mmCIF file with all atom_site columns, C-alpha atoms in Angstrom:
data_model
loop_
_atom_site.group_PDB
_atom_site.id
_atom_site.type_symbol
_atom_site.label_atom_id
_atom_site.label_alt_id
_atom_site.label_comp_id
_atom_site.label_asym_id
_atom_site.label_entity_id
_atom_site.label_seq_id
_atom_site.pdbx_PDB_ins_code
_atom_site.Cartn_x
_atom_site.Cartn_y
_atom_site.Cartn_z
_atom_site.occupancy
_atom_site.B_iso_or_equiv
_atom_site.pdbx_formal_charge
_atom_site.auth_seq_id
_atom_site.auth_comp_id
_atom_site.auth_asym_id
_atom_site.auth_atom_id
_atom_site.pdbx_PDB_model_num
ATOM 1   C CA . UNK A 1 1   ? -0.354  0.314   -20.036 1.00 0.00 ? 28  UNK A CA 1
ATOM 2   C CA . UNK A 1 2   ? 1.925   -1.105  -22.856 1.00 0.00 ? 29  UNK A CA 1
ATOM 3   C CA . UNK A 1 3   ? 4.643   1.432   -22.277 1.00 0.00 ? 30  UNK A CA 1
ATOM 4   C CA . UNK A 1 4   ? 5.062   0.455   -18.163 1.00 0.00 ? 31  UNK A CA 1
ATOM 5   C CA . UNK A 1 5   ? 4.636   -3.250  -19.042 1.00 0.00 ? 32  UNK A CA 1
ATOM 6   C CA . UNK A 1 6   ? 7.557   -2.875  -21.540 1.00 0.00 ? 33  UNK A CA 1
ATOM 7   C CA . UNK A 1 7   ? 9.611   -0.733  -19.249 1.00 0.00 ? 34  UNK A CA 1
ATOM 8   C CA . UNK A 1 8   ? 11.014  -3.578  -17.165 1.00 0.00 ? 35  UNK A CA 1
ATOM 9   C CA . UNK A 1 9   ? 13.670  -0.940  -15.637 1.00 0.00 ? 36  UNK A CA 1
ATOM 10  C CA . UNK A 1 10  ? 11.346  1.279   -14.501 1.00 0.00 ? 37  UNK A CA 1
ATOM 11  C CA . UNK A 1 11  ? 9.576   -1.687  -13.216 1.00 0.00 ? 38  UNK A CA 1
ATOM 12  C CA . UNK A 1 12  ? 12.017  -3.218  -10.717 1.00 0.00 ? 39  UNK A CA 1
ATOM 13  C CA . UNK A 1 13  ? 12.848  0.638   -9.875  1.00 0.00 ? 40  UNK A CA 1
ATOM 14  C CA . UNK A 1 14  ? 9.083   0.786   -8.415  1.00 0.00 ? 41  UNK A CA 1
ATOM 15  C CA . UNK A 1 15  ? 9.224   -2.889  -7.050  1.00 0.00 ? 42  UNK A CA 1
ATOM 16  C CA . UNK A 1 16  ? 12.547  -1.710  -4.912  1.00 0.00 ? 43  UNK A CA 1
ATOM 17  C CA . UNK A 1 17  ? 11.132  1.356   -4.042  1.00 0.00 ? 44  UNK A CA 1
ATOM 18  C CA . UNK A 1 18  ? 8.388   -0.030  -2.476  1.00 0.00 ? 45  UNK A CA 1
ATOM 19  C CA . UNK A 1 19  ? 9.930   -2.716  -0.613  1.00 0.00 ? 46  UNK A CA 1
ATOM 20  C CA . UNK A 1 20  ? 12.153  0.009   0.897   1.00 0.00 ? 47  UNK A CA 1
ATOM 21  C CA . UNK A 1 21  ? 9.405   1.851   2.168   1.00 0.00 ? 48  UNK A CA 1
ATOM 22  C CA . UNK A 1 22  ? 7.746   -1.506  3.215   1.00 0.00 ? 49  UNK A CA 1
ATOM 23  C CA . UNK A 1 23  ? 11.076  -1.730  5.541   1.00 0.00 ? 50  UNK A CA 1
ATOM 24  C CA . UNK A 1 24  ? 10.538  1.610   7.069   1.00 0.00 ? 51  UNK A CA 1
ATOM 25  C CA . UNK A 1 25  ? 6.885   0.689   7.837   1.00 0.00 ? 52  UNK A CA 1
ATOM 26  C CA . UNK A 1 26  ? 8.297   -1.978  9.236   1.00 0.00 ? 53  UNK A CA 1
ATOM 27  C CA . UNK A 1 27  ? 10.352  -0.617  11.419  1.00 0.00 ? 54  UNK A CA 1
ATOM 28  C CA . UNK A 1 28  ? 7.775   2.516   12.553  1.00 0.00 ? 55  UNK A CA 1
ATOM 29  C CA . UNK A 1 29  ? 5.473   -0.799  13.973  1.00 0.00 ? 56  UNK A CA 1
ATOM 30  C CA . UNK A 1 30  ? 8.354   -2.488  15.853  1.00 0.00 ? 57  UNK A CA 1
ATOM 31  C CA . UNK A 1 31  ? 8.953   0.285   17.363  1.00 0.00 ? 58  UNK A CA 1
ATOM 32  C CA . UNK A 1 32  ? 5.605   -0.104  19.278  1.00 0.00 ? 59  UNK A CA 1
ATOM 33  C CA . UNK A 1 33  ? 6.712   -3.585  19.999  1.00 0.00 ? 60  UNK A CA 1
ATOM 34  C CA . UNK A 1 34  ? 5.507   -6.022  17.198  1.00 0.00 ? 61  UNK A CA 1
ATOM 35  C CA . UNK A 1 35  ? 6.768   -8.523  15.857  1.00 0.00 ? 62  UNK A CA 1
ATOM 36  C CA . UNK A 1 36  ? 6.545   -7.558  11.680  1.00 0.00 ? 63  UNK A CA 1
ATOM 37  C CA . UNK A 1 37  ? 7.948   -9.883  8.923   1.00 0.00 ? 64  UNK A CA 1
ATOM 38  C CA . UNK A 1 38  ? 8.280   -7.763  5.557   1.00 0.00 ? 65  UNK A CA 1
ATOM 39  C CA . UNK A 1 39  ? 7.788   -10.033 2.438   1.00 0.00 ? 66  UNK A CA 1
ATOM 40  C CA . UNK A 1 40  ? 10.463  -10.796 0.696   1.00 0.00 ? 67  UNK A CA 1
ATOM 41  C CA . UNK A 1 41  ? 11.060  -8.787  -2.377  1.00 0.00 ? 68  UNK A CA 1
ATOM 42  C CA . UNK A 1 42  ? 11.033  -11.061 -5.398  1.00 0.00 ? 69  UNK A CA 1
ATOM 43  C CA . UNK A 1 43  ? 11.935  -9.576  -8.904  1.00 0.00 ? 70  UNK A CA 1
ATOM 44  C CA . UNK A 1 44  ? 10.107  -11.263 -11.353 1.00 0.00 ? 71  UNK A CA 1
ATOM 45  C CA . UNK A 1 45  ? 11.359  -12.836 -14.477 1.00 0.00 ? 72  UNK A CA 1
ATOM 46  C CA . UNK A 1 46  ? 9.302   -10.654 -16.393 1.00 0.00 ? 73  UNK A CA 1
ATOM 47  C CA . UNK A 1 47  ? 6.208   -8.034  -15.495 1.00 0.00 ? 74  UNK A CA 1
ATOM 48  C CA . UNK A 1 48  ? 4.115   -9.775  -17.346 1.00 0.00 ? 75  UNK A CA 1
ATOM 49  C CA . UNK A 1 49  ? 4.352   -12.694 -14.251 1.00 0.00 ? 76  UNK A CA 1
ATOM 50  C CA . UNK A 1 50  ? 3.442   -9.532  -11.889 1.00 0.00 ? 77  UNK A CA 1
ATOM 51  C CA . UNK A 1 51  ? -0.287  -11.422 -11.522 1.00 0.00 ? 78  UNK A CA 1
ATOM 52  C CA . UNK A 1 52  ? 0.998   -14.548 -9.743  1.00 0.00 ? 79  UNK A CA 1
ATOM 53  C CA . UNK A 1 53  ? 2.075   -12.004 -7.168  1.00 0.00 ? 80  UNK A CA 1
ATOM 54  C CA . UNK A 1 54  ? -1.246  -10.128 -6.756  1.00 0.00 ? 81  UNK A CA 1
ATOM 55  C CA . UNK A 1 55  ? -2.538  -12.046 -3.610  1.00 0.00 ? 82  UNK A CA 1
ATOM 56  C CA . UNK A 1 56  ? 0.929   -10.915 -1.902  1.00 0.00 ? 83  UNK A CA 1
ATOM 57  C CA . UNK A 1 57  ? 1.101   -8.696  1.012   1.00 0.00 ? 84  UNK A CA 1
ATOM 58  C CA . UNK A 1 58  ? 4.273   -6.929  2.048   1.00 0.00 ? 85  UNK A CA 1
ATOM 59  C CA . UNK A 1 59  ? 3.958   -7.249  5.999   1.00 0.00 ? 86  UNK A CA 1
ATOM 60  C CA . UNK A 1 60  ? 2.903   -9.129  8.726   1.00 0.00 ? 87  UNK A CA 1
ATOM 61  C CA . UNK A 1 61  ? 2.360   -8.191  11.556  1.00 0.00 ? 88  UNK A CA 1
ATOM 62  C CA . UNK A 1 62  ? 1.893   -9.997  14.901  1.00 0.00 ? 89  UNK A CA 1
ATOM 63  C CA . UNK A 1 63  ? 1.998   -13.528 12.679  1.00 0.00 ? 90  UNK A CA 1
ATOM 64  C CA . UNK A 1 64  ? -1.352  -12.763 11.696  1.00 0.00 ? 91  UNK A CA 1
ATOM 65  C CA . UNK A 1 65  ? -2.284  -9.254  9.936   1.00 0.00 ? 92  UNK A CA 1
ATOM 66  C CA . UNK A 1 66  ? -1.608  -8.345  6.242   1.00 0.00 ? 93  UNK A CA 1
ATOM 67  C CA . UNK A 1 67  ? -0.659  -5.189  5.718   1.00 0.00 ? 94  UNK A CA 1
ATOM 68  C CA . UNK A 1 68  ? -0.114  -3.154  2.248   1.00 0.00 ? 95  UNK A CA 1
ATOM 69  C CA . UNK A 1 69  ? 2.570   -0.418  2.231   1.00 0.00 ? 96  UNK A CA 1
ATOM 70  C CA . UNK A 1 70  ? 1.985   2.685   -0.335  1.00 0.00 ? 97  UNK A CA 1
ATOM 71  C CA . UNK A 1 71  ? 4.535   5.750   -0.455  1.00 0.00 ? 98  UNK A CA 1
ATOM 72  C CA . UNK A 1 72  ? 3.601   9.000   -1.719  1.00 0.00 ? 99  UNK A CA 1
ATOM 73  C CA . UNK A 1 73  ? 5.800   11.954  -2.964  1.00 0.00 ? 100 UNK A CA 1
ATOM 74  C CA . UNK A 1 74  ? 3.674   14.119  -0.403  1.00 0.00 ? 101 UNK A CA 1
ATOM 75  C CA . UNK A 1 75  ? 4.565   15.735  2.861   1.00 0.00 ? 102 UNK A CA 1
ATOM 76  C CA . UNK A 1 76  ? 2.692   14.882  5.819   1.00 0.00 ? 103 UNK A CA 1
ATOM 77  C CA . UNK A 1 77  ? 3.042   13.577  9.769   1.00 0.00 ? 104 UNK A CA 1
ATOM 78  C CA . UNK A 1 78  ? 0.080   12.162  10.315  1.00 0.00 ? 105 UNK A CA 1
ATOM 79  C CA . UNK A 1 79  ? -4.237  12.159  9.709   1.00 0.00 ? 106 UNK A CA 1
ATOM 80  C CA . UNK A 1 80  ? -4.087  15.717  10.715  1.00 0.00 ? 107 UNK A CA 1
ATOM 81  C CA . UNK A 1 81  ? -1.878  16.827  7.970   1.00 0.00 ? 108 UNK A CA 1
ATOM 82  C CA . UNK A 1 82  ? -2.560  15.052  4.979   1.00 0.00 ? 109 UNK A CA 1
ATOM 83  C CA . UNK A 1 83  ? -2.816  17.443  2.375   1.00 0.00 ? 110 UNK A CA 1
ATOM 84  C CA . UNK A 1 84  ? -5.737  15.941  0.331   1.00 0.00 ? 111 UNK A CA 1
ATOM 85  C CA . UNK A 1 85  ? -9.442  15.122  1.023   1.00 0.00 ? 112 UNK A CA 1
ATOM 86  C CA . UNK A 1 86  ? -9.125  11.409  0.080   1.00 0.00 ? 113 UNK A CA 1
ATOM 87  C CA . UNK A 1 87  ? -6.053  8.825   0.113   1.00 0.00 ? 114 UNK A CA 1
ATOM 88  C CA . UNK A 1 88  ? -5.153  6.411   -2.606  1.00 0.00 ? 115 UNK A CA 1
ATOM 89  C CA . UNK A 1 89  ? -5.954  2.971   -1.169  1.00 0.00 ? 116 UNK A CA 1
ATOM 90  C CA . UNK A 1 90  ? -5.389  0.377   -4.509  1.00 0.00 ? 117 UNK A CA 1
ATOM 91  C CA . UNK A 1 91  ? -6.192  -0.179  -7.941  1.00 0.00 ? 118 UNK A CA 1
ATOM 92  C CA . UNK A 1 92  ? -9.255  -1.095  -8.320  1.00 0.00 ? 119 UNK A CA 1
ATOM 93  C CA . UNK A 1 93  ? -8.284  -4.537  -10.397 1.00 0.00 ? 120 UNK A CA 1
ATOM 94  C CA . UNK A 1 94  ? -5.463  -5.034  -7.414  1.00 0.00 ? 121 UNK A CA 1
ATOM 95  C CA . UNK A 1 95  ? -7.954  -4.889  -4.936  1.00 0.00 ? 122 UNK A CA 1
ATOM 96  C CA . UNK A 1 96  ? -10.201 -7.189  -6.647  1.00 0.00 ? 123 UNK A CA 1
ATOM 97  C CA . UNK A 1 97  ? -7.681  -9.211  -7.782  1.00 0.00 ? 124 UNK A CA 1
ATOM 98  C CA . UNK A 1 98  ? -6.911  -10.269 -4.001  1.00 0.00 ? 125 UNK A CA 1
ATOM 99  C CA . UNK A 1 99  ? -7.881  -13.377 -2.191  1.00 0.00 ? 126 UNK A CA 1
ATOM 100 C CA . UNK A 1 100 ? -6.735  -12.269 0.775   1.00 0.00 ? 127 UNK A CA 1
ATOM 101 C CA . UNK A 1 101 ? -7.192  -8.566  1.516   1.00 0.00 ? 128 UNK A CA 1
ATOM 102 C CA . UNK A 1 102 ? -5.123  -6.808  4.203   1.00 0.00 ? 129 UNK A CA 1
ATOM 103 C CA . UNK A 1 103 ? -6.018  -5.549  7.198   1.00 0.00 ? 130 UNK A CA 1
ATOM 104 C CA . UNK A 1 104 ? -4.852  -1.726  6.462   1.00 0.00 ? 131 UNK A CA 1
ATOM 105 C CA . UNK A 1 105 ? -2.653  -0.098  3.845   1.00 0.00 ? 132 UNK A CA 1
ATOM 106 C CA . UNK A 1 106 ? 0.209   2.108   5.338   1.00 0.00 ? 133 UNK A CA 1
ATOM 107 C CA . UNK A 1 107 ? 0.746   5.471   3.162   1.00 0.00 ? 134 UNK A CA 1
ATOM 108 C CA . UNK A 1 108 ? 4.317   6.424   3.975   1.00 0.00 ? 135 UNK A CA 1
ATOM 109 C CA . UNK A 1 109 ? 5.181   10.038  3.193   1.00 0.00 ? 136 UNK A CA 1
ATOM 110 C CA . UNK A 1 110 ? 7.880   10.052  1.094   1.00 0.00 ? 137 UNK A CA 1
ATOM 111 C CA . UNK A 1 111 ? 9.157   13.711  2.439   1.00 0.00 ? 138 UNK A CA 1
ATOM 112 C CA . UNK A 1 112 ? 9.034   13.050  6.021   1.00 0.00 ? 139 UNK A CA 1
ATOM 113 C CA . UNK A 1 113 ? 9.267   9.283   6.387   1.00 0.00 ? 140 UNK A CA 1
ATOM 114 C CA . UNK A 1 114 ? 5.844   9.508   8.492   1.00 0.00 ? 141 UNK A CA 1
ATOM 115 C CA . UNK A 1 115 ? 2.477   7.490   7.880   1.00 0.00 ? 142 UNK A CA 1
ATOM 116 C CA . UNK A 1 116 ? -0.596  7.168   8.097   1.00 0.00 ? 143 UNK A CA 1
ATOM 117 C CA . UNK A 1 117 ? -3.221  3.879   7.914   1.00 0.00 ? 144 UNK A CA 1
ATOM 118 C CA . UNK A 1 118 ? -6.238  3.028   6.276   1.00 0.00 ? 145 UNK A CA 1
ATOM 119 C CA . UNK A 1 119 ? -7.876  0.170   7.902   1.00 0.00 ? 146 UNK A CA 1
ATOM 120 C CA . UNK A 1 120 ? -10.107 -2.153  5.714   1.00 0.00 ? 147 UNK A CA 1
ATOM 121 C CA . UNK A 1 121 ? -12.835 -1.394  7.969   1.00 0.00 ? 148 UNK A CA 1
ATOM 122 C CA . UNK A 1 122 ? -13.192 1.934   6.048   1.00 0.00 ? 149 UNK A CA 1
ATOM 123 C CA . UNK A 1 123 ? -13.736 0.272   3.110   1.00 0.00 ? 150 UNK A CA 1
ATOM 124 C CA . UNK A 1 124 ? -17.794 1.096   2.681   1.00 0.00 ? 151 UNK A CA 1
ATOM 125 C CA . UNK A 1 125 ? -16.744 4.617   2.441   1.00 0.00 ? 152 UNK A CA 1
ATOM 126 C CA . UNK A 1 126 ? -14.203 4.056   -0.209  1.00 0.00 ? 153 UNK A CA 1
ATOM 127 C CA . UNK A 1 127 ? -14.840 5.155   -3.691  1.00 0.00 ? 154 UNK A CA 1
ATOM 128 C CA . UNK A 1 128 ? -13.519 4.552   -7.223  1.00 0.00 ? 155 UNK A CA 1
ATOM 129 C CA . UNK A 1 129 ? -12.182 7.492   -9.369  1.00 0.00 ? 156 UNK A CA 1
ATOM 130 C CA . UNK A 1 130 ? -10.566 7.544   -12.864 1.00 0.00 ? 157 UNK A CA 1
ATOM 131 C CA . UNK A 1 131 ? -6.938  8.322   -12.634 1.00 0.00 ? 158 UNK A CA 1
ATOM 132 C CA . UNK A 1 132 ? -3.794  8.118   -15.161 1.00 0.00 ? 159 UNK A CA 1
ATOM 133 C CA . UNK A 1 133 ? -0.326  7.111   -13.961 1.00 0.00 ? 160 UNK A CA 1
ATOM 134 C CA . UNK A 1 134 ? 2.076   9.561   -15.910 1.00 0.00 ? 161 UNK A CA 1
ATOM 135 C CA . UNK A 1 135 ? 5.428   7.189   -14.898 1.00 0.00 ? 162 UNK A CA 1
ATOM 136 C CA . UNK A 1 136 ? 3.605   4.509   -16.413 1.00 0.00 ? 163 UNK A CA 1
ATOM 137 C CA . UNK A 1 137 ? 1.234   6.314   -18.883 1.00 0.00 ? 164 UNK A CA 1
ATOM 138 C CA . UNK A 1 138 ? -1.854  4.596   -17.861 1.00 0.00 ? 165 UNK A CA 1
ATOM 139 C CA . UNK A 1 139 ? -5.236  5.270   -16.992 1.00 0.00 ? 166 UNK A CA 1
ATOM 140 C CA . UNK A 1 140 ? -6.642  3.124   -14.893 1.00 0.00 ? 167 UNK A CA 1
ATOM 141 C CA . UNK A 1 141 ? -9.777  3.054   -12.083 1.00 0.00 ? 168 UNK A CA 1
ATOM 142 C CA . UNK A 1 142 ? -8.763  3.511   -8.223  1.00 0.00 ? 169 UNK A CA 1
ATOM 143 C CA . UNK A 1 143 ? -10.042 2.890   -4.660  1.00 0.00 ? 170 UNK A CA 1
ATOM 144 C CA . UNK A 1 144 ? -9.839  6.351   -2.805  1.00 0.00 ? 171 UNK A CA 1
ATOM 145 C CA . UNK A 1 145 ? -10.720 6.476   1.164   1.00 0.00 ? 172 UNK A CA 1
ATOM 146 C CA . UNK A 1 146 ? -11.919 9.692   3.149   1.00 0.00 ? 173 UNK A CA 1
ATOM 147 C CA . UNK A 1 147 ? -9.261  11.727  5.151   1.00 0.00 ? 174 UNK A CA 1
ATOM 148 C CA . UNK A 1 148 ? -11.774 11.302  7.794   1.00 0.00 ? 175 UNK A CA 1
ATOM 149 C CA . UNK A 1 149 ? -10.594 7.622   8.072   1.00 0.00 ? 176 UNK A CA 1
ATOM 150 C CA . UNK A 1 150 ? -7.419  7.656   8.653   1.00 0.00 ? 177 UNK A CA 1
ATOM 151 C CA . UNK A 1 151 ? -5.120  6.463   11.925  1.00 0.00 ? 178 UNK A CA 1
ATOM 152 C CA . UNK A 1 152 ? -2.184  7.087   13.044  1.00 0.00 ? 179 UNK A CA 1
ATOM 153 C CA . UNK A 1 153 ? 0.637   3.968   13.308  1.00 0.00 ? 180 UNK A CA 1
ATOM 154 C CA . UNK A 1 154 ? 0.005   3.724   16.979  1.00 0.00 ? 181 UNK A CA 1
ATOM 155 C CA . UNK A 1 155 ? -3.692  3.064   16.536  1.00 0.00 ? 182 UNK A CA 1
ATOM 156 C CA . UNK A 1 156 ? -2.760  0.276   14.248  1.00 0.00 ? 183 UNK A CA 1
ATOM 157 C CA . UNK A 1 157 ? -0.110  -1.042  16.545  1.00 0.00 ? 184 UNK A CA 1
ATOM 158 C CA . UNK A 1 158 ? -2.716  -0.844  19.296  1.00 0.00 ? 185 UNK A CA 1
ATOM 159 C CA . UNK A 1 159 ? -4.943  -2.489  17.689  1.00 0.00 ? 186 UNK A CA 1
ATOM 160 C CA . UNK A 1 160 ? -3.164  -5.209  16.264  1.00 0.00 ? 187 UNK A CA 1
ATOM 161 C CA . UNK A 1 161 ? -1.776  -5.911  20.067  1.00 0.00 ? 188 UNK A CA 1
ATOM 162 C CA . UNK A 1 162 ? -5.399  -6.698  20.839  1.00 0.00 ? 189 UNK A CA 1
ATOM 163 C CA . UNK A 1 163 ? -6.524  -8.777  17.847  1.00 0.00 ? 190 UNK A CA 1
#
């Protein structure tokens, strides 16, 4: 944990990394027709602050609906594709940590700039598993959801036209 929270280059690397995949889910929803706002990426002073920033989301959508973006080194265009039996969600202390949970968590694909969404509904068949980060050499506990669960971006936009 030590070595990541020390590594404040590495840091803002991930933080801008993120936020441009946060665009690009962004984009793949107003495509459908929504109306997304993506947070606004604040580097913080210092990683240490990175808690008074755990309640954040990086979109919403329709004005009302948080939404999470994730981005995996992985190739895949959709539910059908996805090359593993579960799907990172969120840390386990992350998720926990948050006030205000989102309504889904978009996994972008790295590869082929497609995604797929885990909505929160899902969450009773989430489980935690033991993982280590080797970027940030860290072990730490993680939410994991079912492939089963997964939708598509038009099943989110489609759903978040109706709620």
């Amino acid at each position: 944990s030590e070595a990541w929270l020390a590594n404040e280059d590495l840091f803002v690397r991930e933080l801008r990394t993120g936020h441009d995949h946060a665009e690009h889910a962004a984009d793949l929803l107003r495509a459908h027709g929504l109306h997304v706002t993506v947070t606004p990426l604040e580097v913080r002073d210092h990683v240490g602050l990175r808690d008074a920033f755990r309640d954040e989301h990086d979109l919403t959508v329709q004005h009302r609906h948080r939404i999470e973006v994730k981005s995996r080194r992985l190739a895949f265009t959709g539910p059908d594709d996805y090359p593993y039996d579960t799907v990172f969600v969120y840390s386990l202390r992350g998720w926990q940590a948050k006030t205000h949970k989102p309504s889904a968590i978009i996994v972008v694909s790295q590869v082929t700039g497609s995604a797929v969404v885990v909505p929160r509904t899902s969450e009773p068949e989430w489980v935690v598993r033991r993982t280590g980060d080797a970027v940030r050499q860290i072990e730490y506990d993680v939410l994991e959801a079912p492939r089963r669960v997964l939708r598509t971006i038009s099943q989110l936009a489609e759903w978040a036209t109706r709620t």
